[in-house]
Short mmCIF file of C-alpha atoms in Angstrom, two decimals:
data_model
loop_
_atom_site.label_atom_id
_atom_site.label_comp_id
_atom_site.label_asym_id
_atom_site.label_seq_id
_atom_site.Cartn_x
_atom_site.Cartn_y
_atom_site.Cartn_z
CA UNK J 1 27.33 24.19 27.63
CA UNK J 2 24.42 26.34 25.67
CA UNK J 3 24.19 24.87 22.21
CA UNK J 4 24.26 27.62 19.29
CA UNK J 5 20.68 28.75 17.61
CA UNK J 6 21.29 27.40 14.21
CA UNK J 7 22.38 23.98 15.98
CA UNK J 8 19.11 24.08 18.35
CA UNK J 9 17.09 25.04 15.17
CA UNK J 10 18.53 22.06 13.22
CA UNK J 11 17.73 19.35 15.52
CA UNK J 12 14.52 20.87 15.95
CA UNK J 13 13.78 20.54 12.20
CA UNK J 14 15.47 16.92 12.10
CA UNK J 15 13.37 15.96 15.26
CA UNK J 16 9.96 16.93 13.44
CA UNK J 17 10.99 14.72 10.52
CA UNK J 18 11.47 11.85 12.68
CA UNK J 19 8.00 12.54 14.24
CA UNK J 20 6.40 12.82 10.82
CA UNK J 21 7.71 9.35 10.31
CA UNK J 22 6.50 7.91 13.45
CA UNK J 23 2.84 9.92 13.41
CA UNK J 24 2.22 8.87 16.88
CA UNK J 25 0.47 5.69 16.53
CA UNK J 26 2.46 4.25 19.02
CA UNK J 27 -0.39 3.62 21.70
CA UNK J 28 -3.08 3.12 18.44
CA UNK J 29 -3.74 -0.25 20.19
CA UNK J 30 -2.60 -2.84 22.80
CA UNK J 31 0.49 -4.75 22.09
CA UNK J 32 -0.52 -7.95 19.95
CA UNK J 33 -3.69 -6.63 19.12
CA UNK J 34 -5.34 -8.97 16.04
CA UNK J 35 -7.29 -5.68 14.03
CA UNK J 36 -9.86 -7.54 12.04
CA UNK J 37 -11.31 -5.86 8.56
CA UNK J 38 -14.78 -6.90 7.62
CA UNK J 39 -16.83 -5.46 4.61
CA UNK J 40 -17.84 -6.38 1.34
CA UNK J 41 -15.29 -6.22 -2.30
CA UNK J 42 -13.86 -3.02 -1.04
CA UNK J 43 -12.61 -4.50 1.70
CA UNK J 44 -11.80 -7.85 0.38
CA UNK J 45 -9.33 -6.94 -2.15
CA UNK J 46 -9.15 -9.73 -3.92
CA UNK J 47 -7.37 -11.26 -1.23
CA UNK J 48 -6.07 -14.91 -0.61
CA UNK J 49 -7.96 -17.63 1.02
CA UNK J 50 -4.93 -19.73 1.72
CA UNK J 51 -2.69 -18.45 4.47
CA UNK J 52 -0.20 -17.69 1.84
CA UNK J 53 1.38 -14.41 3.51
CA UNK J 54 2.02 -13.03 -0.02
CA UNK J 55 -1.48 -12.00 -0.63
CA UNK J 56 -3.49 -12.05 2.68
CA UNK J 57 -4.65 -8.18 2.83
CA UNK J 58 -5.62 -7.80 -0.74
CA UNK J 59 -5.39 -4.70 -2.86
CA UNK J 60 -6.32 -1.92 -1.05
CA UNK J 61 -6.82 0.42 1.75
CA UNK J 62 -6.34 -3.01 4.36
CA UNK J 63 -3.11 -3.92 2.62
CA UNK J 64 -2.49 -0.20 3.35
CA UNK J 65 -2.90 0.00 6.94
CA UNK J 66 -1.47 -3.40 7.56
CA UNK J 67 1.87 -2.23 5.92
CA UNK J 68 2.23 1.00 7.17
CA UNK J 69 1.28 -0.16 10.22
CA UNK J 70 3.31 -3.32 10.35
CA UNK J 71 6.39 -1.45 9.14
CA UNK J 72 6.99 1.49 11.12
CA UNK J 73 5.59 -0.53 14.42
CA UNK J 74 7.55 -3.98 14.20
CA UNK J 75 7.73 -4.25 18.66
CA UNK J 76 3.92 -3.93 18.64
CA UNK J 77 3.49 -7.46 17.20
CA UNK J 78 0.37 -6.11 15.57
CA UNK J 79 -1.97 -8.72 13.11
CA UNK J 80 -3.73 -7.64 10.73
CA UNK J 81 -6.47 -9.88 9.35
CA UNK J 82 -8.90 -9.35 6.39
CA UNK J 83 -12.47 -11.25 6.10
CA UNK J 84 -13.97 -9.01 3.88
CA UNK J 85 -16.43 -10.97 0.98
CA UNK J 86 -17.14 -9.11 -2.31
CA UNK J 87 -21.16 -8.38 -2.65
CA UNK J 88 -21.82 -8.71 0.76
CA UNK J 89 -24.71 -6.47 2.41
CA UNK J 90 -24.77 -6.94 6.48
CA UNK J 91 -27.38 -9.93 5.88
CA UNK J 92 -24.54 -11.82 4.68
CA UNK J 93 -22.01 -10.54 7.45
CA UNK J 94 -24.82 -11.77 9.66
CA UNK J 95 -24.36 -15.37 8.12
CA UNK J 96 -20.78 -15.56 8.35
CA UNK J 97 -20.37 -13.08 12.10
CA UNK J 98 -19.55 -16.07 14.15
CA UNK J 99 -17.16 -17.98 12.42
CA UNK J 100 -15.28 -15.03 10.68
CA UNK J 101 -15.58 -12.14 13.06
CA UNK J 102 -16.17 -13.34 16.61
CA UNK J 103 -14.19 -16.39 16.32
CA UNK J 104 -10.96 -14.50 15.24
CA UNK J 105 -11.28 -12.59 18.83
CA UNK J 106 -10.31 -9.19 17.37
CA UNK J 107 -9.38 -6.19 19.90
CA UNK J 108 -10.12 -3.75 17.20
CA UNK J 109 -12.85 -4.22 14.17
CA UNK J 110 -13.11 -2.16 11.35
CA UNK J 111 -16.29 -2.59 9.31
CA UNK J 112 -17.86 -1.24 6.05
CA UNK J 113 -20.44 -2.18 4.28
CA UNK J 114 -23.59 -0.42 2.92
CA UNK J 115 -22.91 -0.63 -1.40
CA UNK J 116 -24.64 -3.86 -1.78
CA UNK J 117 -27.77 -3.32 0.51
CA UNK J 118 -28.66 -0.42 -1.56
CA UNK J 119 -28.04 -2.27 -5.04
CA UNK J 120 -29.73 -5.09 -3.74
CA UNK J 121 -32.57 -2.76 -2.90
CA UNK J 122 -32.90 -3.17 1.00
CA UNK J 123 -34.04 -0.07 2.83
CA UNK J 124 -32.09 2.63 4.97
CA UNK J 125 -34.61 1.18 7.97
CA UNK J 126 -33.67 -2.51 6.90
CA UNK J 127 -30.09 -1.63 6.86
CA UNK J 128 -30.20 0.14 9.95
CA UNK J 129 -31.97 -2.76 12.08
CA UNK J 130 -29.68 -5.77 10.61
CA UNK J 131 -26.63 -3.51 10.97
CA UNK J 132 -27.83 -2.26 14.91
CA UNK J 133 -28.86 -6.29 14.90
CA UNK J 134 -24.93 -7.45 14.18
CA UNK J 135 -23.15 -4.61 16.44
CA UNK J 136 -25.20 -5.87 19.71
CA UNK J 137 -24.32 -9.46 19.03
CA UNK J 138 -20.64 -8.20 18.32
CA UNK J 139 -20.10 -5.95 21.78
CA UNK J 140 -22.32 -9.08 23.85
CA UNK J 141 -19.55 -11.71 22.48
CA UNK J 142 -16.66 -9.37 22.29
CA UNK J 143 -17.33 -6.76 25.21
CA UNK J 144 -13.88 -5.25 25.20
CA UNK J 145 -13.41 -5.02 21.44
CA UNK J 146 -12.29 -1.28 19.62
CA UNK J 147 -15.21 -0.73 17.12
CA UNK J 148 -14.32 1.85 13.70
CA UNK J 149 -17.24 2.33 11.60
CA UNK J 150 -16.60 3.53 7.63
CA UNK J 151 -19.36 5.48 6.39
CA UNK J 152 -20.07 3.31 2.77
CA UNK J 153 -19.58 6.27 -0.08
CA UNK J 154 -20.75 6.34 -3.47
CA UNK J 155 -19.73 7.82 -6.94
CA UNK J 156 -22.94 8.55 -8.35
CA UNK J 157 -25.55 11.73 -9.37
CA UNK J 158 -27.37 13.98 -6.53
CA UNK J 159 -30.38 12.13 -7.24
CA UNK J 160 -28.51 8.62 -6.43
CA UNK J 161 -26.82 10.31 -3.79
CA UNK J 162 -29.76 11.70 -1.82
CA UNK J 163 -31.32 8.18 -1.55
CA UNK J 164 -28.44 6.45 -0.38
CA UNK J 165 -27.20 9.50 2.46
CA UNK J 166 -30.04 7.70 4.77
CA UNK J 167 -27.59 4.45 4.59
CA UNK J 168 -24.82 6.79 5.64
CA UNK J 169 -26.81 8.21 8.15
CA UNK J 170 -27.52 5.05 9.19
CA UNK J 171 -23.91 4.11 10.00
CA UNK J 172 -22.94 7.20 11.68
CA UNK J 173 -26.27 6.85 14.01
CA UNK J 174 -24.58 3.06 14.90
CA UNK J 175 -21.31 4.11 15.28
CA UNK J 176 -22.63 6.85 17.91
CA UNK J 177 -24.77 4.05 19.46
CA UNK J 178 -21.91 1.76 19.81
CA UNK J 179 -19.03 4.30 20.95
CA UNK J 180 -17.27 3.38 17.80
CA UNK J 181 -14.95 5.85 15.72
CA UNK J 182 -16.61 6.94 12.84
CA UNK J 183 -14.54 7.38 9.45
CA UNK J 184 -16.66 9.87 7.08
CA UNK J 185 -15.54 9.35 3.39
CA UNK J 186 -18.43 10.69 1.36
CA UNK J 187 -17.05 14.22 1.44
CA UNK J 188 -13.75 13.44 0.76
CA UNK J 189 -14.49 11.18 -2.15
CA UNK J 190 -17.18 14.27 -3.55
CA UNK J 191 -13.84 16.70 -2.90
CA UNK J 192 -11.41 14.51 -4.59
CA UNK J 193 -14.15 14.12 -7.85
CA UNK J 194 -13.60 17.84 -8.11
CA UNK J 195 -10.25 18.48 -7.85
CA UNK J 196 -9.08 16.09 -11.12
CA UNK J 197 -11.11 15.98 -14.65
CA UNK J 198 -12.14 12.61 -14.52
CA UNK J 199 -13.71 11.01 -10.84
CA UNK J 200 -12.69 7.94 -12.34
CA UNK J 201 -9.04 8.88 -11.15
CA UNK J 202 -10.13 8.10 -7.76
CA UNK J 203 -13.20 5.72 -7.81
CA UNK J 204 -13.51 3.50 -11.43
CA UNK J 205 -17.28 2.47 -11.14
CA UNK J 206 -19.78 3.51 -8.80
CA UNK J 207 -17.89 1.56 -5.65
CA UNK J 208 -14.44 0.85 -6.12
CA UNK J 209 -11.59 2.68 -5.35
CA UNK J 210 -8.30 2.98 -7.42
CA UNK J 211 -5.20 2.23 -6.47
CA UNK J 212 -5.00 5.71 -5.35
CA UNK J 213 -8.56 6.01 -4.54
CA UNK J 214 -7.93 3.60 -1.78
CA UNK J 215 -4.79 5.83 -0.84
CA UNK J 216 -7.19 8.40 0.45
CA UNK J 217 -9.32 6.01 2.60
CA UNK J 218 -6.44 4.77 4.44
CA UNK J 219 -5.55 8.12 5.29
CA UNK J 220 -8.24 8.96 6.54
CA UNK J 221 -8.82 5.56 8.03
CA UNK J 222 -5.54 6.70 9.91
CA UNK J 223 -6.50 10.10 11.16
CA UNK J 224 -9.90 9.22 12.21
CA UNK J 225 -8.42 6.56 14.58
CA UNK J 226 -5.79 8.36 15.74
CA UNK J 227 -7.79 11.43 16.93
CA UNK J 228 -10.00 8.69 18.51
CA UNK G 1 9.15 43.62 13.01
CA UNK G 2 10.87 40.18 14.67
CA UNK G 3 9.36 37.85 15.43
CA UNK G 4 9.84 36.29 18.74
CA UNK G 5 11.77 32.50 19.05
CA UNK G 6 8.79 30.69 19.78
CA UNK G 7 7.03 31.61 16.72
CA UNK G 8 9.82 31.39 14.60
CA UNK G 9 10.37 27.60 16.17
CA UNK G 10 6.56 26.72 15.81
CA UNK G 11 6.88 27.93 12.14
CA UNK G 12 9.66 25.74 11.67
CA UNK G 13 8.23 22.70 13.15
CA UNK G 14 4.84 23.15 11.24
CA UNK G 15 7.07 23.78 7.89
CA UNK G 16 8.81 20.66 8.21
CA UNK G 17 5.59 18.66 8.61
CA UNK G 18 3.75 20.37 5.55
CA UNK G 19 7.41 18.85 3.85
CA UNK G 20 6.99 15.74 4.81
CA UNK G 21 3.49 15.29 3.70
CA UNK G 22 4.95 16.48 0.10
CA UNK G 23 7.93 14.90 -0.25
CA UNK G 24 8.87 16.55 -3.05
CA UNK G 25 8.07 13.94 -5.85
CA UNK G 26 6.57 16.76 -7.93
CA UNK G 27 9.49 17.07 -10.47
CA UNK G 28 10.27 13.07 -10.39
CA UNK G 29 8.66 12.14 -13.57
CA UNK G 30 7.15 14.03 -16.61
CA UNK G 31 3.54 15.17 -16.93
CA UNK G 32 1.82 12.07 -18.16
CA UNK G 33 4.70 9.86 -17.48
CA UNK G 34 4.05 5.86 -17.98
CA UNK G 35 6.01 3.69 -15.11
CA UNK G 36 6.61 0.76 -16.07
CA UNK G 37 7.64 -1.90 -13.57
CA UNK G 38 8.99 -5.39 -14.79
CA UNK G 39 10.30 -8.60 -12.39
CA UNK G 40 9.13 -11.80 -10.79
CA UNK G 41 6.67 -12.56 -8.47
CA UNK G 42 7.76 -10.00 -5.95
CA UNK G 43 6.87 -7.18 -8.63
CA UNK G 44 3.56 -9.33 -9.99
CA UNK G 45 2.12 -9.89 -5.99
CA UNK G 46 -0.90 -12.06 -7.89
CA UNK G 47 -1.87 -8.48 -9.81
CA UNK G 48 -4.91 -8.94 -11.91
CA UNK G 49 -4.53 -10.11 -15.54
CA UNK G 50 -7.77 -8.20 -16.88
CA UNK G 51 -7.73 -4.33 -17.71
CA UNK G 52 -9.74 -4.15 -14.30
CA UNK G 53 -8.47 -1.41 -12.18
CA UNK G 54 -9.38 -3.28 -9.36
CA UNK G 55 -6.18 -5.28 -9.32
CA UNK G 56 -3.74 -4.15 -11.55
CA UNK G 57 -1.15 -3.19 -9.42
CA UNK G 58 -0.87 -6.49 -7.74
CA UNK G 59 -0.14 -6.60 -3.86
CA UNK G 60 3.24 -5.39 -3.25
CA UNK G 61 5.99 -2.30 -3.88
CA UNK G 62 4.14 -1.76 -6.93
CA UNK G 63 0.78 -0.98 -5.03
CA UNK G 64 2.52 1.15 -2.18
CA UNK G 65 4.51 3.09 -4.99
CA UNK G 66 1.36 3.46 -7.47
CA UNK G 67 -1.31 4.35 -4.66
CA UNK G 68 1.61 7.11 -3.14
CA UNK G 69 2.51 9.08 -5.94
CA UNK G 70 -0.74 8.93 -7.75
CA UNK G 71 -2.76 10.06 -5.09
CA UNK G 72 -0.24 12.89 -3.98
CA UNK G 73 -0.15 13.99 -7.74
CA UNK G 74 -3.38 13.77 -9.48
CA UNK G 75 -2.58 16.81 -11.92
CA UNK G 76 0.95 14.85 -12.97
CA UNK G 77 -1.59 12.36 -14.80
CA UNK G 78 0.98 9.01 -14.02
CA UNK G 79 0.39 5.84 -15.25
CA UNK G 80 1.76 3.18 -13.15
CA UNK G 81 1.87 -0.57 -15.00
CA UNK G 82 3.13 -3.73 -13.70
CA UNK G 83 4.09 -7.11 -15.86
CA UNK G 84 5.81 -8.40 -13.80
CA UNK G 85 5.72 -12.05 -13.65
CA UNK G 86 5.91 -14.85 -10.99
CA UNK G 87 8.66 -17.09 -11.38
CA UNK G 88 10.42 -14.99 -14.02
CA UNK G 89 14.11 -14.96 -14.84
CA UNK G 90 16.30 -12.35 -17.15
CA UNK G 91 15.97 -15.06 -19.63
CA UNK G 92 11.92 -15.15 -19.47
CA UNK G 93 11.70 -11.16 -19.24
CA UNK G 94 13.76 -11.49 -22.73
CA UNK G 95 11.01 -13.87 -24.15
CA UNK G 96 8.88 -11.37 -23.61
CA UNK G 97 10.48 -8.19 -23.42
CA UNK G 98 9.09 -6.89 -26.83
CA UNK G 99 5.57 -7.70 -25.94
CA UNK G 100 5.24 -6.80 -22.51
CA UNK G 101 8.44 -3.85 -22.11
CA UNK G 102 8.97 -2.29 -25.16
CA UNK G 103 5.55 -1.87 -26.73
CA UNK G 104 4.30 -0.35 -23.63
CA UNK G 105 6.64 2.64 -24.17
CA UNK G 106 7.26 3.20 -20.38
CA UNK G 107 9.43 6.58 -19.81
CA UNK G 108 10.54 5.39 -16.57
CA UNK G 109 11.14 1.40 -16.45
CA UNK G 110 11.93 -0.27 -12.96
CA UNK G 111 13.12 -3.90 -12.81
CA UNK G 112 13.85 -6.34 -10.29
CA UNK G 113 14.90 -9.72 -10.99
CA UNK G 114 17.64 -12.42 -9.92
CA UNK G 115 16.09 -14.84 -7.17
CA UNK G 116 14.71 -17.09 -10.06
CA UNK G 117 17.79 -17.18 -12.11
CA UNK G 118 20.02 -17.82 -8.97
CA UNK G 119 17.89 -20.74 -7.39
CA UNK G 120 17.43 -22.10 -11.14
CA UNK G 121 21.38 -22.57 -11.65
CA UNK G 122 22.63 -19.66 -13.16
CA UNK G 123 25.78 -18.93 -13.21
CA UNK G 124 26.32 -14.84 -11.97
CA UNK G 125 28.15 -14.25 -15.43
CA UNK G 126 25.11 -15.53 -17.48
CA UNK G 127 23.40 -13.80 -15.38
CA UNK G 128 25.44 -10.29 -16.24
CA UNK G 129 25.27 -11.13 -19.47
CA UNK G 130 21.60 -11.51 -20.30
CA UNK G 131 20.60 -8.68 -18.13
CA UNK G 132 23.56 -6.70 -19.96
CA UNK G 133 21.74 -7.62 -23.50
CA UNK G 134 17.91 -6.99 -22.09
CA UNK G 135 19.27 -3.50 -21.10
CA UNK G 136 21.45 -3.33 -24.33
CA UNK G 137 17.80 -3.92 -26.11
CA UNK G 138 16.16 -1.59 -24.07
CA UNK G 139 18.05 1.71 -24.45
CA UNK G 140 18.64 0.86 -28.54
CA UNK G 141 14.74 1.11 -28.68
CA UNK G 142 13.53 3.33 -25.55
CA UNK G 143 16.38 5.81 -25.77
CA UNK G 144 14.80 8.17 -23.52
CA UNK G 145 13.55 5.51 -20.87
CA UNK G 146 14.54 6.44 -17.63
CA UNK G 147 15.88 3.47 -16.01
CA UNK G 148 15.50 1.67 -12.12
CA UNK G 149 17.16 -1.29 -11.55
CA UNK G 150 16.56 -3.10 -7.87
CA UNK G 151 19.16 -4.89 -6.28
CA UNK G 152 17.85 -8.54 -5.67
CA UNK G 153 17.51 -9.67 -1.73
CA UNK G 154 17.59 -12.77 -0.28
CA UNK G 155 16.85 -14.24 3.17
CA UNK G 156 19.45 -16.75 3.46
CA UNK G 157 22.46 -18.06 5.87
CA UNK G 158 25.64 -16.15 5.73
CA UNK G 159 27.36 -18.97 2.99
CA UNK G 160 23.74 -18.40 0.73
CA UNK G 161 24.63 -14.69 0.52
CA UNK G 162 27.77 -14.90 0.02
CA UNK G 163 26.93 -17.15 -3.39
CA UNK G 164 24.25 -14.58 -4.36
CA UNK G 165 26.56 -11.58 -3.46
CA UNK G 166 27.98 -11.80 -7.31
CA UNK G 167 24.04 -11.40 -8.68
CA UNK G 168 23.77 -8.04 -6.65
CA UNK G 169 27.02 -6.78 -7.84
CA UNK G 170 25.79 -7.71 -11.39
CA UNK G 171 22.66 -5.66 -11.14
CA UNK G 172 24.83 -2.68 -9.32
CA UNK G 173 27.29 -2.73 -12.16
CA UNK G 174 24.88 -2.90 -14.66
CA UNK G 175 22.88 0.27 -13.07
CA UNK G 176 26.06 1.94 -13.46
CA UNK G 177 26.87 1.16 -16.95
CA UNK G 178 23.07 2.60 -17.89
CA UNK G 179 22.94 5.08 -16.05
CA UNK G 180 20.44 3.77 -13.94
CA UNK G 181 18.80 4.46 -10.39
CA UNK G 182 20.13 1.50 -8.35
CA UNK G 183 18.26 0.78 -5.23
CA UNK G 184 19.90 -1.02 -2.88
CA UNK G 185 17.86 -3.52 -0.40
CA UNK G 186 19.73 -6.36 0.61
CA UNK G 187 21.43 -4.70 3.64
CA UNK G 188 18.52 -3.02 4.94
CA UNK G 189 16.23 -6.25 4.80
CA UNK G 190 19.10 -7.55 7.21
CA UNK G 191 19.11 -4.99 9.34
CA UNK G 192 15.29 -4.98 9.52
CA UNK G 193 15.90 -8.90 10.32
CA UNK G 194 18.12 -8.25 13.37
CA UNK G 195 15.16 -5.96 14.56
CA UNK G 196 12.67 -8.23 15.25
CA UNK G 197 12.81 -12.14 16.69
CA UNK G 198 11.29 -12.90 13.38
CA UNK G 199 12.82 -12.10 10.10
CA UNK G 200 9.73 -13.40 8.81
CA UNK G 201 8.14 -10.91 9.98
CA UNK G 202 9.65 -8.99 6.78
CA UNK G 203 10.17 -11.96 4.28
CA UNK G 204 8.31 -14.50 5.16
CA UNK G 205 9.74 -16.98 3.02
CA UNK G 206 13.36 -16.66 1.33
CA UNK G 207 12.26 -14.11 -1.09
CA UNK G 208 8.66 -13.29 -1.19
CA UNK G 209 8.59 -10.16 1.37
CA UNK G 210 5.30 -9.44 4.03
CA UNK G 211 2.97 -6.82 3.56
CA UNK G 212 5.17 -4.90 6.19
CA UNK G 213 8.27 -5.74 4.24
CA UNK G 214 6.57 -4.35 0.94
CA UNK G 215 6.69 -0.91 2.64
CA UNK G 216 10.67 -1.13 3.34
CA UNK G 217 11.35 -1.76 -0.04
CA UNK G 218 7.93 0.97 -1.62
CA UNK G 219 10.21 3.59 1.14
CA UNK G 220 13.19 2.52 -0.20
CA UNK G 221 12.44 3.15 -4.05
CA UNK G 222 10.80 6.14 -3.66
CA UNK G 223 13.80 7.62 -1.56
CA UNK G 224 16.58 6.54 -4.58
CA UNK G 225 14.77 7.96 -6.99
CA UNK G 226 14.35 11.16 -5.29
CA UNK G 227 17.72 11.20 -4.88
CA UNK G 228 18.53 11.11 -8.46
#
């Protein structure tokens, strides 16, 4: 028997809402996949260092992922681990690669970092060479592993801005390089400074993200691994 | 001139989507609203006690519901506070109730709290009865305070629930005497338990939900208010 239009149109509607909540991130990543998070305070959170579920992801755009994530794909048997360090450039990553990154045996591994180099005055070529350094040790030890690349942003003047793009450029070179997904967030941080009176709405100091701030780079965290 | 089916069906689809990325929260609370949300250690989630954005919101509900709405509403201007504290009952939310509830001057107030007071030995009707008074309190000196009250969950055998069942029908009656927003979450934490081998995989202890089971009960608050 035909259905009616209006009956056809409504499941139609109801259908899309269902796909909205399930935004096809089904086949994201393997079945009990561990996606490790390394990076420096943006990453980190704040988390825990016990193994005290409550607090593991810290506050931010990790505890974002992991509970969207975790939520809407319970059969997956996903992990989600963080091992981000506040003030960390890739030197220290490079210190701490072996027993935090390779020995967790992630299939996927998110990285960001970039803030602290500049602060701590390293150079873009510096950067580039410790950061190129740490990715071929990574895919040698971990030759299947899903790489995502963040581009490191910054709230800052043009002036401040201009010097640090060669950091970003950096990243985006490496994630290239390393067949990684690349997650641009400069732009979207300079849009989102325009679109309220105060940037501090979305980034406090010069690094951090708000509560909300980090809102908008798990979103696009999200999209930029989906499309991928 | 008509357009044909297709289009009109496309339209459709793509309408619904732009819906559900606006979930029409616009109207929820006043321009410039202050949220206030008040409770135990499930509402605290180890938030920062300095005025350092960073960590304010704590990791939990309060993060999912804070980094949501602020970030999908910029121009509302919403200020989203949590004092919630670990180990709290309705009798230590009274100590410091003035302090922490009233001087804030929240225009929307959300509270969850129960698990402390039940595994501490109170009695349901004590329970009623000093939750009755805090609210009693709260609308003689907030009369305008838009009130949330969250049902109390528990992961617990069948006899457990059945003791704490008078605690959840305390906090539903009292919504309804105040005129409250009650969110229900006991039954859907155990229907998310029966969907997984592991409830723990939502609540990973008896009370203190996962990351993923932060999102069931951030969903879950956001849809009751909407609906009210």
């Amino acid at each position: 028997m035909m259905k009616p239009l209006p009956t056809i149109l409504l499941s139609l509607f109801l259908c899309s809402f269902a796909f909205a909540q399930e935004p096809g991130c089904e086949n994201l990543f393997p079945d009990n996949a561990v996606i490790l998070f390394q990076g420096d305070s943006i990453t980190d959170g704040n988390r825990g260092r016990s193994a005290d579920p409550n607090h593991i992801h810290g506050h931010g755009y990790v505890y974002l992922i992991a509970s969207d994530l975790g939520a809407n794909h319970p059969g997956k048997n996903w992990t989600f681990v963080n091992r981000g360090v506040s003030g960390n450039t890739v030197e220290k990553l490079q210190q701490r690669w072996e027993k935090d990154t390779i020995a967790v045996k992630p299939d996927v591994l998110s990285i960001m970092v970039g803030c602290n180099d500049f602060s701590h005055g390293v150079t873009a070529q510096e950067y580039y060479d410790r950061y190129d350094s740490l990715l071929k040790e990574t895919v040698e030890k971990l030759p299947n592993v899903k790489l995502i690349i963040i581009e490191p942003f910054y709230r800052a003047d043009e002036e401040t801005l201009k010097r640090y793009a060669p950091f970003q450029k950096a990243a985006a070179d490496l994630a290239k390089k390393y067949n990684a997904v690349f997650v641009p967030t400069q732009q979207m941080y300079s849009e989102a400074f325009q679109s309220v009176p105060k940037p501090e709405y979305w980034v406090w100091d010069r690094v951090h993200p708000t509560t909300t701030g980090h809102w908008l780079l798990y979103k696009q965290w999200l999209k930029c691994v989906k499309e991928n």
